[in-house]
mmCIF file of C-alpha atoms in Angstrom:
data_model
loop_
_atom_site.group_PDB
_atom_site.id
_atom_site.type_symbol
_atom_site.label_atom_id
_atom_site.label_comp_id
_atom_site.label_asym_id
_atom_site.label_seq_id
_atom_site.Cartn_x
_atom_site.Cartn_y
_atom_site.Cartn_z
ATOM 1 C CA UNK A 963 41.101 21.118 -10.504
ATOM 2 C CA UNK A 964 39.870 23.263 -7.592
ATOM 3 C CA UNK A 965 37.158 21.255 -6.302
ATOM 4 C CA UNK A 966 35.585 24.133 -4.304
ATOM 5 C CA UNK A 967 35.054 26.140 -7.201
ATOM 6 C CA UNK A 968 33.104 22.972 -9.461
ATOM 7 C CA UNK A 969 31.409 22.001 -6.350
ATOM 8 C CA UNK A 970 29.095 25.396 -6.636
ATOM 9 C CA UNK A 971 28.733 25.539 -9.893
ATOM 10 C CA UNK A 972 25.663 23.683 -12.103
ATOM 11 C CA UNK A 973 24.275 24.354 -15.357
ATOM 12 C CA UNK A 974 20.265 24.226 -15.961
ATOM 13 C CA UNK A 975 19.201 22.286 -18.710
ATOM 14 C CA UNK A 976 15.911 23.382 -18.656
ATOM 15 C CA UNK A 977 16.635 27.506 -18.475
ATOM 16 C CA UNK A 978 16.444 29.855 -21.253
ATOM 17 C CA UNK A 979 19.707 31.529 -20.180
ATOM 18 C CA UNK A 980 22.126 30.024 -22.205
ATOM 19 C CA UNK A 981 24.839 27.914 -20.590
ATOM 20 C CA UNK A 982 27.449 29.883 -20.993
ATOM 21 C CA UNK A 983 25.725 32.892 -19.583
ATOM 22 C CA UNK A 984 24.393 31.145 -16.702
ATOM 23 C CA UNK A 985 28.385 29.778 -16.146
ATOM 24 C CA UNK A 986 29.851 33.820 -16.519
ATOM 25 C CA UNK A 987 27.022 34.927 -13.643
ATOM 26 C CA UNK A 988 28.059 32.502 -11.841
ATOM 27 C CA UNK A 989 31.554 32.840 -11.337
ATOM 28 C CA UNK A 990 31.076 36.878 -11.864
ATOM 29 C CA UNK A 991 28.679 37.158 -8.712
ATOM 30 C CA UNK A 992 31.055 34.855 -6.332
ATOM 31 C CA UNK A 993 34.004 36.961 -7.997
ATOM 32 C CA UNK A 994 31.917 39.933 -7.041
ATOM 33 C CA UNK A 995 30.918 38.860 -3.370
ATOM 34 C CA UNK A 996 34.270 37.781 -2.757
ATOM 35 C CA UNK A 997 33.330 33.957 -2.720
ATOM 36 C CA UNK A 998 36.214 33.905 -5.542
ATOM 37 C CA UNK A 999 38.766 35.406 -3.973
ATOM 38 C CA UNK A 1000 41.656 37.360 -5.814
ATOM 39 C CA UNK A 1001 43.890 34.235 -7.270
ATOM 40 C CA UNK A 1002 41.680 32.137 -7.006
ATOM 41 C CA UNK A 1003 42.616 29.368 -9.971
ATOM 42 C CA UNK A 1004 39.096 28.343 -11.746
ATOM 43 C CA UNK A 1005 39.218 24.595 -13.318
ATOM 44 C CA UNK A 1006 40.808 23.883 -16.529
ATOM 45 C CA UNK A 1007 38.400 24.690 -19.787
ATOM 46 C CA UNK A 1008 38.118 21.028 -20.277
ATOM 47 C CA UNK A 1009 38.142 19.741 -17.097
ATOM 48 C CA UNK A 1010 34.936 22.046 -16.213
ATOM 49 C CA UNK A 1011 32.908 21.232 -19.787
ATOM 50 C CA UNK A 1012 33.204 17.844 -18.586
ATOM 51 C CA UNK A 1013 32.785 18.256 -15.087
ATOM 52 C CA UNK A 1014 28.985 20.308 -15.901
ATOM 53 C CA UNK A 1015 28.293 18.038 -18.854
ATOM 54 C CA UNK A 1016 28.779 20.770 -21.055
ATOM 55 C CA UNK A 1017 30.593 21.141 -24.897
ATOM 56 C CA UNK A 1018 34.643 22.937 -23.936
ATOM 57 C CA UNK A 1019 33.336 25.984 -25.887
ATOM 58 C CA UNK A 1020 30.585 26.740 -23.562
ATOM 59 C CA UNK A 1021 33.250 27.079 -20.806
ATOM 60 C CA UNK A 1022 35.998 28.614 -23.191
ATOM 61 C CA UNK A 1023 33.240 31.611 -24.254
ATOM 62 C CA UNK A 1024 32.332 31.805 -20.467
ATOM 63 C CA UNK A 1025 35.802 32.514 -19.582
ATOM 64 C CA UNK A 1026 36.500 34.656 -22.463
ATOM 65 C CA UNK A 1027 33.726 36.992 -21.914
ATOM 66 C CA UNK A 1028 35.341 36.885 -17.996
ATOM 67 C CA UNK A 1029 38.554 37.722 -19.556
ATOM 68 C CA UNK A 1030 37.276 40.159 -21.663
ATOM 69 C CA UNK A 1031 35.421 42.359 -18.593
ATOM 70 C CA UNK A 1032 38.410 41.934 -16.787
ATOM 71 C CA UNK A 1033 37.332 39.507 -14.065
ATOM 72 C CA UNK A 1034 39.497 36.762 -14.634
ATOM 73 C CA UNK A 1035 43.006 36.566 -16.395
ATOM 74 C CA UNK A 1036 44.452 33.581 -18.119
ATOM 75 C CA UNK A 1037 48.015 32.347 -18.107
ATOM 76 C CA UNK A 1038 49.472 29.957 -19.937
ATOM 77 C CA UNK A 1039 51.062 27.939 -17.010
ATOM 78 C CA UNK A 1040 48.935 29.164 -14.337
ATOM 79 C CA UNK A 1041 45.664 29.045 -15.892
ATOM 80 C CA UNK A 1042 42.685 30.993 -15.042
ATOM 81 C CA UNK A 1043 42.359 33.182 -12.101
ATOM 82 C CA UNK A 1044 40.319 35.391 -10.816
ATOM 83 C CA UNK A 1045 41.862 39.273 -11.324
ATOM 84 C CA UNK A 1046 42.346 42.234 -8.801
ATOM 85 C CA UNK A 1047 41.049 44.409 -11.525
ATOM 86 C CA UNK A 1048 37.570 42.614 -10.764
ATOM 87 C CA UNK A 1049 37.928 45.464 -8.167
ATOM 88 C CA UNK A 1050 37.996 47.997 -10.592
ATOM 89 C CA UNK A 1051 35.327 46.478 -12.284
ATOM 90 C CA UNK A 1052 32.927 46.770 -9.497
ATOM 91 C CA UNK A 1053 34.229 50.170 -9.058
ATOM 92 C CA UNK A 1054 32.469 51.119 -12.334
ATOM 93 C CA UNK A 1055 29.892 49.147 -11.884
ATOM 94 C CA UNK A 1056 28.995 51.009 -8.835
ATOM 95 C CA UNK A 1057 29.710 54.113 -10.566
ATOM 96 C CA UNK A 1058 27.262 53.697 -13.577
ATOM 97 C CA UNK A 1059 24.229 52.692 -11.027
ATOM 98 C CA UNK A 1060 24.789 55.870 -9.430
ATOM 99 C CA UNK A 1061 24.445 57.447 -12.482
ATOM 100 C CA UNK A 1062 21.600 55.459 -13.676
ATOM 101 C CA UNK A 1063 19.803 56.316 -10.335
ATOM 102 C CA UNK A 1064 20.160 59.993 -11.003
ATOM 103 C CA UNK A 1065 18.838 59.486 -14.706
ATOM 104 C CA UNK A 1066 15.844 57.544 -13.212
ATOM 105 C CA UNK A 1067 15.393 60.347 -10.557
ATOM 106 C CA UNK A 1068 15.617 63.364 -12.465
ATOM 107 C CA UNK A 1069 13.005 61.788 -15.146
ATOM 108 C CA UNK A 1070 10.565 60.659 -12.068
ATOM 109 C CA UNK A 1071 10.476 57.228 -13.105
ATOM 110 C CA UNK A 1072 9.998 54.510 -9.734
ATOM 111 C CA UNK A 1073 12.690 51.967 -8.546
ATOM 112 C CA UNK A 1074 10.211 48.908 -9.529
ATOM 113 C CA UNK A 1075 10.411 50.620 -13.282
ATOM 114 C CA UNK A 1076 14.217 51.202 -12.838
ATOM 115 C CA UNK A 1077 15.115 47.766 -12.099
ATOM 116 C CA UNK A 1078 12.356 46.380 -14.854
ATOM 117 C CA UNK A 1079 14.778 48.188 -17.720
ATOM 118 C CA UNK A 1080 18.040 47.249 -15.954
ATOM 119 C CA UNK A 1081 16.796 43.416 -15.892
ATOM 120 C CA UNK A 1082 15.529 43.730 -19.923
ATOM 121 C CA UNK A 1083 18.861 45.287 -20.373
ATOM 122 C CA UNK A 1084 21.099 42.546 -18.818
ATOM 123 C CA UNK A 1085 18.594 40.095 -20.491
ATOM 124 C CA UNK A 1086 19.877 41.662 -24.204
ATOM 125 C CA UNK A 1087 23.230 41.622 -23.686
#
C-alpha cells in the first residue's frame, strides 16, 4: 500500500458529504495540485475501505467515478494510478470557468453570486 497516500486521507463521520464523495475530492484536489503525482499508485480498494473504516464499495465508487473523469486509470496488475489525462482534465476544467466567467459577466451577476451557484452546483452532482 502507499502509505503516503492513506496517511492524508480521512473520512468524516459526522459530514453530510457522503463518504465516497468526500474520498473522490480528496484524491481529485491532490491529483489536481500535483500532491498525486502522474503514476502515482493509490492503495488497493480493500486495503483503503479498511484502512478509513469504510465498506470496499465506498472506495470502489470513489475510484470509479475517478476512473470515469479520467483522473485515475486502473490496471489489472498495476492497480490504480493516477492518469496524465488528469492534465487534460484540468485543461477543461479551466476552460469551462472561463466560460462560466463570461456568462456571469455578460449577465452582470457578482463573483460572491457566481461562486454561490457553482458551490449549489457541485453540491447536486
Amino acid at each position: 500500500m502507499n502509505s503516503d497516500v492513506s496517511a492524508w486521507l480521512r473520512i468524516d463521520p459526522a459530514s453530510s458529504v457522503p463518504p465516497y464523495e468526500q474520498l473522490r475530492v480528496q484524491i481529485l484536489d491532490a491529483a489536481n495540485d500535483g500532491s498525486l503525482p502522474v503514476g502515482t499508485r493509490l492503495p488497493p480498494v480493500r486495503t483503503l475501505a479498511g484502512h478509513l473504516g469504510v465498506a470496499v464499495n465506498t472506495v470502489a465508487r470513489a475510484y470509479r467515478e475517478l476512473e470515469q473523469a479520467r483522473i485515475v486509470v486502473t490496471r489489472s496488475r498495476a492497480g490504480t494510478v493516477v492518469a496524465a489525462a488528469g492534465d487534460e482534465a484540468r485543461r477543461k476544467a479551466a476552460e469551462g470557468a472561463a466560460e462560466y466567467a463570461r456568462l456571469i459577466k455578460a449577465n452582470g451577476l457578482t463573483e460572491e453570486e457566481a461562486v454561490s451557484y457553482l458551490r449549489a452546483a457541485l453540491r447536486r452532482r
